PDB file of C-alpha atoms in Angstrom:
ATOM      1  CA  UNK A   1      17.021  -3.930  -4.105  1.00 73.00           C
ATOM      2  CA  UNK A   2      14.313  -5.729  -3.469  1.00 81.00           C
ATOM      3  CA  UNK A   3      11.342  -5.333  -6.471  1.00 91.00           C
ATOM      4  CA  UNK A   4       7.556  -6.816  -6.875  1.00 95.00           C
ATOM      5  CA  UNK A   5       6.660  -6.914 -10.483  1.00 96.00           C
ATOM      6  CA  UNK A   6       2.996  -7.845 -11.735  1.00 97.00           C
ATOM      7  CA  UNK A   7       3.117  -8.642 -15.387  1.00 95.00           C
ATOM      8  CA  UNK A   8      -0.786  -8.357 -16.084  1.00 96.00           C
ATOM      9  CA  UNK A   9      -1.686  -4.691 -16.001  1.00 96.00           C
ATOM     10  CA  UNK A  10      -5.363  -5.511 -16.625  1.00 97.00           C
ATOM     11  CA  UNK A  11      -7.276  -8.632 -16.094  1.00 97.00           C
ATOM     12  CA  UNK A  12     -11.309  -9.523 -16.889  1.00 97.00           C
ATOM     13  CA  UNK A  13     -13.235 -12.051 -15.918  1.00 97.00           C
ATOM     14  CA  UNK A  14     -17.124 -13.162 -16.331  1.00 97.00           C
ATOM     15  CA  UNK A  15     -19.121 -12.749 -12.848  1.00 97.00           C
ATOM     16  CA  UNK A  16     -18.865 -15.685 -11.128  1.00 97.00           C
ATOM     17  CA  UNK A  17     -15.693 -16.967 -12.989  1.00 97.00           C
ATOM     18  CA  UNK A  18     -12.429 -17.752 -11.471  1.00 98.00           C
ATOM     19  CA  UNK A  19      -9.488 -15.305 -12.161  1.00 98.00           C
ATOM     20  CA  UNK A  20      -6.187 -15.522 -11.148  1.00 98.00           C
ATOM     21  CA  UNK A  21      -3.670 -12.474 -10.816  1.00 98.00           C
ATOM     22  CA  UNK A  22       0.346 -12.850 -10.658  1.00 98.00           C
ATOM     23  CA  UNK A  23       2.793 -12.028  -8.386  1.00 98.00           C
ATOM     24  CA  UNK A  24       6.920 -12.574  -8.751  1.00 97.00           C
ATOM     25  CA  UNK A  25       8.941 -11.311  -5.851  1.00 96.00           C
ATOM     26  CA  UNK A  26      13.222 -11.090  -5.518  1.00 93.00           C
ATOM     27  CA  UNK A  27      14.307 -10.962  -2.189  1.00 87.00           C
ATOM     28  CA  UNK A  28      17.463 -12.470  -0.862  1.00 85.00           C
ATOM     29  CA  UNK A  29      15.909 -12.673   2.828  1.00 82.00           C
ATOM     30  CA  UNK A  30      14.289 -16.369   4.046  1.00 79.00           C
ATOM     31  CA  UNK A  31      11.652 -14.279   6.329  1.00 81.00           C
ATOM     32  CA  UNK A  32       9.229 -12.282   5.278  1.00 86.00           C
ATOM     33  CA  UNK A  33       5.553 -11.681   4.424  1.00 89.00           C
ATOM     34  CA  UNK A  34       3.592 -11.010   1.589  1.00 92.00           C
ATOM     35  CA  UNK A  35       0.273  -8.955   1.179  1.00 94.00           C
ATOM     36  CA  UNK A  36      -2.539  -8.803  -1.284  1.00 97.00           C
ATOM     37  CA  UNK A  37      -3.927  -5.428  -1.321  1.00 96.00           C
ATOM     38  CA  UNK A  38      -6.876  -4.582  -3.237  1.00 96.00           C
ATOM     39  CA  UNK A  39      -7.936  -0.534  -4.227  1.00 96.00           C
ATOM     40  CA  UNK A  40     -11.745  -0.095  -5.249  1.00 93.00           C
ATOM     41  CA  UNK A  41     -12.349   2.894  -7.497  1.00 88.00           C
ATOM     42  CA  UNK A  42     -13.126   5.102  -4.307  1.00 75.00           C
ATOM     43  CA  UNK A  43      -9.872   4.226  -3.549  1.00 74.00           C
ATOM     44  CA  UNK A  44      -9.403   3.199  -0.011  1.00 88.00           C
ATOM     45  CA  UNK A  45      -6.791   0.335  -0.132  1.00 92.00           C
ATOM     46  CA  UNK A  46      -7.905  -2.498   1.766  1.00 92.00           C
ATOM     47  CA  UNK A  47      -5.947  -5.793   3.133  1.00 92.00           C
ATOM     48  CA  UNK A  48      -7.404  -9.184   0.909  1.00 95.00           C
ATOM     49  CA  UNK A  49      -5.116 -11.486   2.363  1.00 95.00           C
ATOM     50  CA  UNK A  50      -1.416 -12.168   3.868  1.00 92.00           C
ATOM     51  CA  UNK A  51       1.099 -15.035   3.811  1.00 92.00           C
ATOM     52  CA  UNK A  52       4.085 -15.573   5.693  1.00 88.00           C
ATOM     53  CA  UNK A  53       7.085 -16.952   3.884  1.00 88.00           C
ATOM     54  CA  UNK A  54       7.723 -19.484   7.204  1.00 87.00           C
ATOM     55  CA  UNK A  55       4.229 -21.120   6.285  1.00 87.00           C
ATOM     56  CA  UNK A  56       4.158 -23.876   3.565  1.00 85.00           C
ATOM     57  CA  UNK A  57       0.224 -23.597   3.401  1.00 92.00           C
ATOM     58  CA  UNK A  58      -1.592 -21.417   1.464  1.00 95.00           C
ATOM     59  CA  UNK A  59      -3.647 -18.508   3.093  1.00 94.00           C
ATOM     60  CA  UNK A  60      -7.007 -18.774   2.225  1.00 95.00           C
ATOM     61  CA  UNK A  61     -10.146 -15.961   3.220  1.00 94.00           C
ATOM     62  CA  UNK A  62     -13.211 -16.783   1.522  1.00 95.00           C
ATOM     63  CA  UNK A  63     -13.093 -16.396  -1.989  1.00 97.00           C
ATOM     64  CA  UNK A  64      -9.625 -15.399  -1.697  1.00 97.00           C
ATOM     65  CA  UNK A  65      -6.428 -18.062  -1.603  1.00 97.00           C
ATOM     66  CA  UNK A  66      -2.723 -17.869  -2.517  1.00 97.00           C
ATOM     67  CA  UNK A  67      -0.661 -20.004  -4.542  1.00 97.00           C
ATOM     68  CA  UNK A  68       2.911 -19.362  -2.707  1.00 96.00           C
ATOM     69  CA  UNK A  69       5.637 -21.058  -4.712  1.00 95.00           C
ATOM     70  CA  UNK A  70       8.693 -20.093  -2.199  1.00 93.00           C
ATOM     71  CA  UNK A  71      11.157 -21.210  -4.299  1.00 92.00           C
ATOM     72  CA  UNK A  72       9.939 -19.783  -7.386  1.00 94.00           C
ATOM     73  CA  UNK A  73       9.290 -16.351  -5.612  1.00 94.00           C
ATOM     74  CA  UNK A  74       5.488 -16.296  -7.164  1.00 96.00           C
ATOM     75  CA  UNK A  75       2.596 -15.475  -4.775  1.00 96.00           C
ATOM     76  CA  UNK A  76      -0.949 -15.586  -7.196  1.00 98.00           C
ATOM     77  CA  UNK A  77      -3.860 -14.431  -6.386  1.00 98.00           C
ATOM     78  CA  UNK A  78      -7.183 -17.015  -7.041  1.00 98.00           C
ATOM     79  CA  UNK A  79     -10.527 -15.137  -6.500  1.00 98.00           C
ATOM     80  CA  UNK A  80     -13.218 -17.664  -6.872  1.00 98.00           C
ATOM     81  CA  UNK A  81     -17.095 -17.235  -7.976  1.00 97.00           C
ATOM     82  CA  UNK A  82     -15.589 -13.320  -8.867  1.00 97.00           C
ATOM     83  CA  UNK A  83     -18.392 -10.835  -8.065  1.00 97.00           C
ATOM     84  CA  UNK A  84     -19.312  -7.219  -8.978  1.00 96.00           C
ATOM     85  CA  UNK A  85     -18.022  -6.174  -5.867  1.00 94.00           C
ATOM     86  CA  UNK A  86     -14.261  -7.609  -6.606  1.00 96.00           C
ATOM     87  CA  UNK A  87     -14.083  -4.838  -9.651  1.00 96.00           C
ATOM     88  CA  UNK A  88     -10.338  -2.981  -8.593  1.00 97.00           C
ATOM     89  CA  UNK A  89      -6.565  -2.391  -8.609  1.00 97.00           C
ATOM     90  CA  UNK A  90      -4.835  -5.666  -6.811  1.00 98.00           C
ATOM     91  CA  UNK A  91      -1.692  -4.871  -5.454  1.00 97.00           C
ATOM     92  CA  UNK A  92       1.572  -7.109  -4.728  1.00 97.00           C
ATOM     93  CA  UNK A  93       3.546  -6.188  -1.871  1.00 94.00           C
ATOM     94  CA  UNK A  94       6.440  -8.051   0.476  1.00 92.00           C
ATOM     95  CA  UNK A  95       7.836  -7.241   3.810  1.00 85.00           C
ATOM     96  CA  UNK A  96      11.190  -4.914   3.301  1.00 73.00           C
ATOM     97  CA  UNK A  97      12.083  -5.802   6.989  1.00 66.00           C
ATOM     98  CA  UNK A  98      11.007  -2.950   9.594  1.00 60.00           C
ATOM     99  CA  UNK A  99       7.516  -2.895   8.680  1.00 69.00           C
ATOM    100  CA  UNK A 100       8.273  -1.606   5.049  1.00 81.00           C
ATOM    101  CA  UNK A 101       6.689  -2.791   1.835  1.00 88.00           C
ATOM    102  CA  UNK A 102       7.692  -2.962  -1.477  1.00 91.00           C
ATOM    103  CA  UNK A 103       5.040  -2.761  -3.912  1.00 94.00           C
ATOM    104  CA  UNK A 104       3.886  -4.362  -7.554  1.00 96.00           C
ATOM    105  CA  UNK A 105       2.599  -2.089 -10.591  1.00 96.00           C
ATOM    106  CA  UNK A 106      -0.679  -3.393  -9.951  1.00 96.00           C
ATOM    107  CA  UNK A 107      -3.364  -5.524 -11.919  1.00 97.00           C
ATOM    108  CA  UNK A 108      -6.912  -3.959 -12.183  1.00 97.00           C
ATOM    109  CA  UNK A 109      -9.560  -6.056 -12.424  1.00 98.00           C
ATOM    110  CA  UNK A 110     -12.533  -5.762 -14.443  1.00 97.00           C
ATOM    111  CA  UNK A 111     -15.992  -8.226 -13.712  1.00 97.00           C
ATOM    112  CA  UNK A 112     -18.132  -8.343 -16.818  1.00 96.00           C
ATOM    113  CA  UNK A 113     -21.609  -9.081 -15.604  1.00 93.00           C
TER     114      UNK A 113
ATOM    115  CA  UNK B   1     -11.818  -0.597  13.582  1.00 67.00           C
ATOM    116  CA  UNK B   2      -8.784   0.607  12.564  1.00 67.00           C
ATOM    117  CA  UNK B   3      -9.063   4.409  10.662  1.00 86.00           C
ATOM    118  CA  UNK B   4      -6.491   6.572   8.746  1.00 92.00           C
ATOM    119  CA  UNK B   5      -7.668   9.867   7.919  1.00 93.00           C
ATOM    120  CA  UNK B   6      -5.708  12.216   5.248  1.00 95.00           C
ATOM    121  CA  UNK B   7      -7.061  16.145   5.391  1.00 90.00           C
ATOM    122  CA  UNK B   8      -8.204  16.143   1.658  1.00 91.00           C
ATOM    123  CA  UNK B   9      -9.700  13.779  -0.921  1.00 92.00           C
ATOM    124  CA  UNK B  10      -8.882  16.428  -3.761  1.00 95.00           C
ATOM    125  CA  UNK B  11      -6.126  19.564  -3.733  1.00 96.00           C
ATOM    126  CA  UNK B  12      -5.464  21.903  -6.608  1.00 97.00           C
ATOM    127  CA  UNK B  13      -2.286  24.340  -5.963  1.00 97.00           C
ATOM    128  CA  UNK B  14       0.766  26.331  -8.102  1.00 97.00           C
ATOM    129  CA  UNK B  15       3.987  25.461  -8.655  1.00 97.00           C
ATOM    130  CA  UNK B  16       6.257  26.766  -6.278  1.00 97.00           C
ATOM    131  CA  UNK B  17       3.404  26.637  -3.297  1.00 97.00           C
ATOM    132  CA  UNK B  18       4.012  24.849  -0.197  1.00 97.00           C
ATOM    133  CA  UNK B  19       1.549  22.262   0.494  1.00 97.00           C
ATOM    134  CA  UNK B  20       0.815  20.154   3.733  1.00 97.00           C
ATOM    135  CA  UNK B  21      -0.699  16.765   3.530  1.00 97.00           C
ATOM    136  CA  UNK B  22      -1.664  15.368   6.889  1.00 97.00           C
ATOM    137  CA  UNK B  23      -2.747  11.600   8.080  1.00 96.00           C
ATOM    138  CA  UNK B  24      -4.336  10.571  10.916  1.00 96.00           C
ATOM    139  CA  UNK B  25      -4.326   7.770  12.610  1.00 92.00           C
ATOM    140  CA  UNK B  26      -6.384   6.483  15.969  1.00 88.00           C
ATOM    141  CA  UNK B  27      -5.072   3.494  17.339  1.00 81.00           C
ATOM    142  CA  UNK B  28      -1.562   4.193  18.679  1.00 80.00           C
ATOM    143  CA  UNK B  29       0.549   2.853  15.632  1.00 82.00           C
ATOM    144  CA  UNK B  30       3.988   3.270  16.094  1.00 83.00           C
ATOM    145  CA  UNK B  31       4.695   3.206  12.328  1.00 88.00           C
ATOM    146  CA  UNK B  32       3.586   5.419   9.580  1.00 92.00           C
ATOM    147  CA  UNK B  33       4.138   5.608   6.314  1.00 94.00           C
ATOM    148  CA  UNK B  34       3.658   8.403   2.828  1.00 97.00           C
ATOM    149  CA  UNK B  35       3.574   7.002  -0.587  1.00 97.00           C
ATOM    150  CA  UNK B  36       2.874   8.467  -3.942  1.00 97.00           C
ATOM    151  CA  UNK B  37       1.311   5.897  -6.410  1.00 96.00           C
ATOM    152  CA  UNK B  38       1.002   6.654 -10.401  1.00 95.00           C
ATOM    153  CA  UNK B  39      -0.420   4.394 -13.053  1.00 91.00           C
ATOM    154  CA  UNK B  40       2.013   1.885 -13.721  1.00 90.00           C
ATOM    155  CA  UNK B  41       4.305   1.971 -10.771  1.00 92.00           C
ATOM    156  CA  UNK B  42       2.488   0.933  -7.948  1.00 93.00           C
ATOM    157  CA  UNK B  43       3.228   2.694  -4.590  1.00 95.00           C
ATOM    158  CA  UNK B  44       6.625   4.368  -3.972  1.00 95.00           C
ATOM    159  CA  UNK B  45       7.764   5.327  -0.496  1.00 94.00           C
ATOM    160  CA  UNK B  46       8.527   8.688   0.435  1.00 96.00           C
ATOM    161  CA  UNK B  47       9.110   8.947   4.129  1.00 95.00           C
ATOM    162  CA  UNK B  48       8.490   6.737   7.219  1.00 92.00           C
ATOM    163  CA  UNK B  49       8.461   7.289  10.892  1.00 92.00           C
ATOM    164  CA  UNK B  50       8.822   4.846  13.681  1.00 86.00           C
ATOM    165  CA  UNK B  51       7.630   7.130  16.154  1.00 85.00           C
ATOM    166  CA  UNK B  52       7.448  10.564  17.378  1.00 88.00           C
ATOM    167  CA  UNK B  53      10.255  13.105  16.141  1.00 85.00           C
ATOM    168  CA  UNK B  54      11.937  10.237  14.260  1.00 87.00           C
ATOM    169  CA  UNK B  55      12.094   9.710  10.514  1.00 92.00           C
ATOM    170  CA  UNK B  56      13.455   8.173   7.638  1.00 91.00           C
ATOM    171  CA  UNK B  57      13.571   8.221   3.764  1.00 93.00           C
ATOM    172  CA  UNK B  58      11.950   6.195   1.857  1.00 92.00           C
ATOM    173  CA  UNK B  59      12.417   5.228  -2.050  1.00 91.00           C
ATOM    174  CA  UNK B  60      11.389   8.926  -3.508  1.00 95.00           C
ATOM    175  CA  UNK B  61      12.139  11.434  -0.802  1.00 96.00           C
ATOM    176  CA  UNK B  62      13.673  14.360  -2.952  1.00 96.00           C
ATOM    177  CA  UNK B  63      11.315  17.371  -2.980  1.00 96.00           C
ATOM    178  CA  UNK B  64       9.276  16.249  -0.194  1.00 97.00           C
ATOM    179  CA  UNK B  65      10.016  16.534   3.621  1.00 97.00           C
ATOM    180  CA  UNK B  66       7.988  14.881   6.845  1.00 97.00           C
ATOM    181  CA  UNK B  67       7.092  15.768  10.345  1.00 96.00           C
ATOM    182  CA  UNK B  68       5.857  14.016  13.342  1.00 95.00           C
ATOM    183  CA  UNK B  69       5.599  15.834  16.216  1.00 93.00           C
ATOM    184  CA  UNK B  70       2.707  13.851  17.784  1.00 93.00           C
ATOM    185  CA  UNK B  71       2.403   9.895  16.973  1.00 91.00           C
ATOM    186  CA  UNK B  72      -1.335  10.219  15.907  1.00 93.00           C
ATOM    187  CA  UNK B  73      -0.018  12.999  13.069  1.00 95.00           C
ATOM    188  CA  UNK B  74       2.239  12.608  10.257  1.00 96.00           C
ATOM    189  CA  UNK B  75       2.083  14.874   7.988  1.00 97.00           C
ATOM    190  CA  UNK B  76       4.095  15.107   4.198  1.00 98.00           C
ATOM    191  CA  UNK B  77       5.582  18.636   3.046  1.00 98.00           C
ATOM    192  CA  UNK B  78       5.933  19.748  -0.589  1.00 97.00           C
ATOM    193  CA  UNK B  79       8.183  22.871  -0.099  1.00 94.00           C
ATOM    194  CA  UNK B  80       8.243  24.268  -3.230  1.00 97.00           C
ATOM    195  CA  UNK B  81       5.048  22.514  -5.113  1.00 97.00           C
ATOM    196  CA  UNK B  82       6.328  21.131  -8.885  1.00 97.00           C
ATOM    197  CA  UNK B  83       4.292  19.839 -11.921  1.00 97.00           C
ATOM    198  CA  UNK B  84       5.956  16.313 -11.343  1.00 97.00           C
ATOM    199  CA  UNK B  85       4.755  15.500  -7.947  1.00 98.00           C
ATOM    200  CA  UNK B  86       1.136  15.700  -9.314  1.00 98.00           C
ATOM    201  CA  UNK B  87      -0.023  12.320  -8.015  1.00 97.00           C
ATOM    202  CA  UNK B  88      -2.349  10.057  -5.847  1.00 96.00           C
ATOM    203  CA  UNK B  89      -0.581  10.176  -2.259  1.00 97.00           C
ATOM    204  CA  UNK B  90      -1.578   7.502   0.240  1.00 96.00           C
ATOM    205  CA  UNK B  91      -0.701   7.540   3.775  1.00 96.00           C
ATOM    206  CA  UNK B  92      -0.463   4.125   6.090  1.00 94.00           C
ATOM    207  CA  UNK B  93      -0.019   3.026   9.898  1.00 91.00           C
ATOM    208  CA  UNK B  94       0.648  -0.663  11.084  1.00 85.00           C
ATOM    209  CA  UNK B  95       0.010  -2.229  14.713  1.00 71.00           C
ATOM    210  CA  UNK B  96       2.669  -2.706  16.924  1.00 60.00           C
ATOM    211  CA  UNK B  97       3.483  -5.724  18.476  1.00 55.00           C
ATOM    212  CA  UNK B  98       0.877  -8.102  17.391  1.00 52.00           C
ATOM    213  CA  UNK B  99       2.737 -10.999  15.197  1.00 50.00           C
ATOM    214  CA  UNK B 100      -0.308 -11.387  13.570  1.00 48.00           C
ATOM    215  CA  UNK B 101      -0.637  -8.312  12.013  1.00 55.00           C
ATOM    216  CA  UNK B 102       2.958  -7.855  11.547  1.00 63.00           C
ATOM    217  CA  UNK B 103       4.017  -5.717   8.704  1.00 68.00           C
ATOM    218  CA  UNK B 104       0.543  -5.391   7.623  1.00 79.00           C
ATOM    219  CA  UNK B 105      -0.386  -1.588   6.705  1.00 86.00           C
ATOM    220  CA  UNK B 106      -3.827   0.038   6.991  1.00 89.00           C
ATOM    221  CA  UNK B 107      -4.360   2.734   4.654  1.00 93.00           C
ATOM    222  CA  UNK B 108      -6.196   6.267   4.485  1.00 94.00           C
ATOM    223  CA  UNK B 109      -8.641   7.127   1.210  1.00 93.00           C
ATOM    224  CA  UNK B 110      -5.614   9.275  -0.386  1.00 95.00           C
ATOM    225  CA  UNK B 111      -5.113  12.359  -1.265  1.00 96.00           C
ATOM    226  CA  UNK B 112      -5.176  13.317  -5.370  1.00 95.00           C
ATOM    227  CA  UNK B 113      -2.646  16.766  -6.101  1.00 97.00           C
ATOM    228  CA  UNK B 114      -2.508  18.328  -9.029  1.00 97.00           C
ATOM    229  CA  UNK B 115       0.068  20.794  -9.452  1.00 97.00           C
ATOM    230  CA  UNK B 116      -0.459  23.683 -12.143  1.00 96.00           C
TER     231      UNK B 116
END
């Protein structure tokens, strides 16, 4: 079976800082995609960026980039110049083929102002 | 802008109750999708349905059943309510047909149960 695991159950980081989270995947399957999810405390669960295994580079949005390590099956999360706003649960999650996802235990994030 | 609607934020009921949860979705998705997510295991999947009438289980399906009789409306059955399946349920749709959006999964606010 495929599993997600996210070793850091809670992360802080000054405002402004740069924070990374972790991400280790198994999957015997060479296509696939992997997600970033993040859940604010009023808990809507919102999309922070994707990656597709076929692409060597690095999805970037904003603040937001990946460090995708295909080989190593780790997919990190870098948020730079972290703000208030950036305060959550960060979720893991890879493509289970047919539009499934597996999820991580998740990694919430604290900002100290 | 894509929106996924669940019927409650917040739900209080007995053990042994039957309880409805129902998402909503308004932009045709094909796919939809019931998790449960408690502290320290992430998101489990219960059920999934790749259109009308048609479902499958997920991860976690015992003690929980699914119906989709319209493909706006999925909706997630506890038959006979139990302590254990007190928990944070989140529903999710995904756009068909668009590779660049494949596989990605927009989510409703959630629904938190708490079985007595």
């Amino acid at each position: 079976a495929q599993t997600v695991t996210q070793s850091q159950p809670e992360m802080s980081v000054q405002e402004a800082e740069t924070v990374t989270l972790s991400c280790t995947y198994d999957t015997s399957e060479s296509d696939y995609y992997l997600f970033w999810y993040k859940q604010p405390p009023s808990r809507q669960m919102i999309l922070v960026i994707r990656q597709e295994a076929y692409k060597q580079q690095n999805a970037t949005e904003n603040r937001f980039s990946v460090n995708f390590q295909k080989a190593a099956k780790s997919f990190s999360l870098k948020i730079s110049d972290s703000q208030l706003g950036d305060a959550a649960m960060y979720f893991c999650a890879q493509s289970q083929g047919a539009q499934k996802l597996v999820f991580g235990q998740g990694t919430r994030l604290t900002i100290n102002p | 802008d894509v929106k996924v609607t669940q019927s409650s934020r917040y739900l209080v009921k007995r053990t042994g109750e039957k309880v409805f949860l129902e998402c909503v979705q308004d932009m045709d998705h094909e796919n939809m999708f019931w998790y449960r997510q408690d502290p320290g295991l992430g998101l489990r999947l219960i059920y999934f349905s790749y259109d009308v009438k048609m479902k499958e289980k997920g991860d976690i399906p015992e003690g929980y059943s699914v119906s989709r009789e319209k493909k706006e409306r999925f909706s997630l059955i506890l038959e006979s309510a139990s302590t254990n399946q007190t928990s944070m349920y989140l529903c999710a749709s995904t756009i068909p047909g668009l590779a660049a959006y494949t596989d990605t999964q927009y989510f409703g606010p959630g629904t938190r149960l708490t079985v007595l």
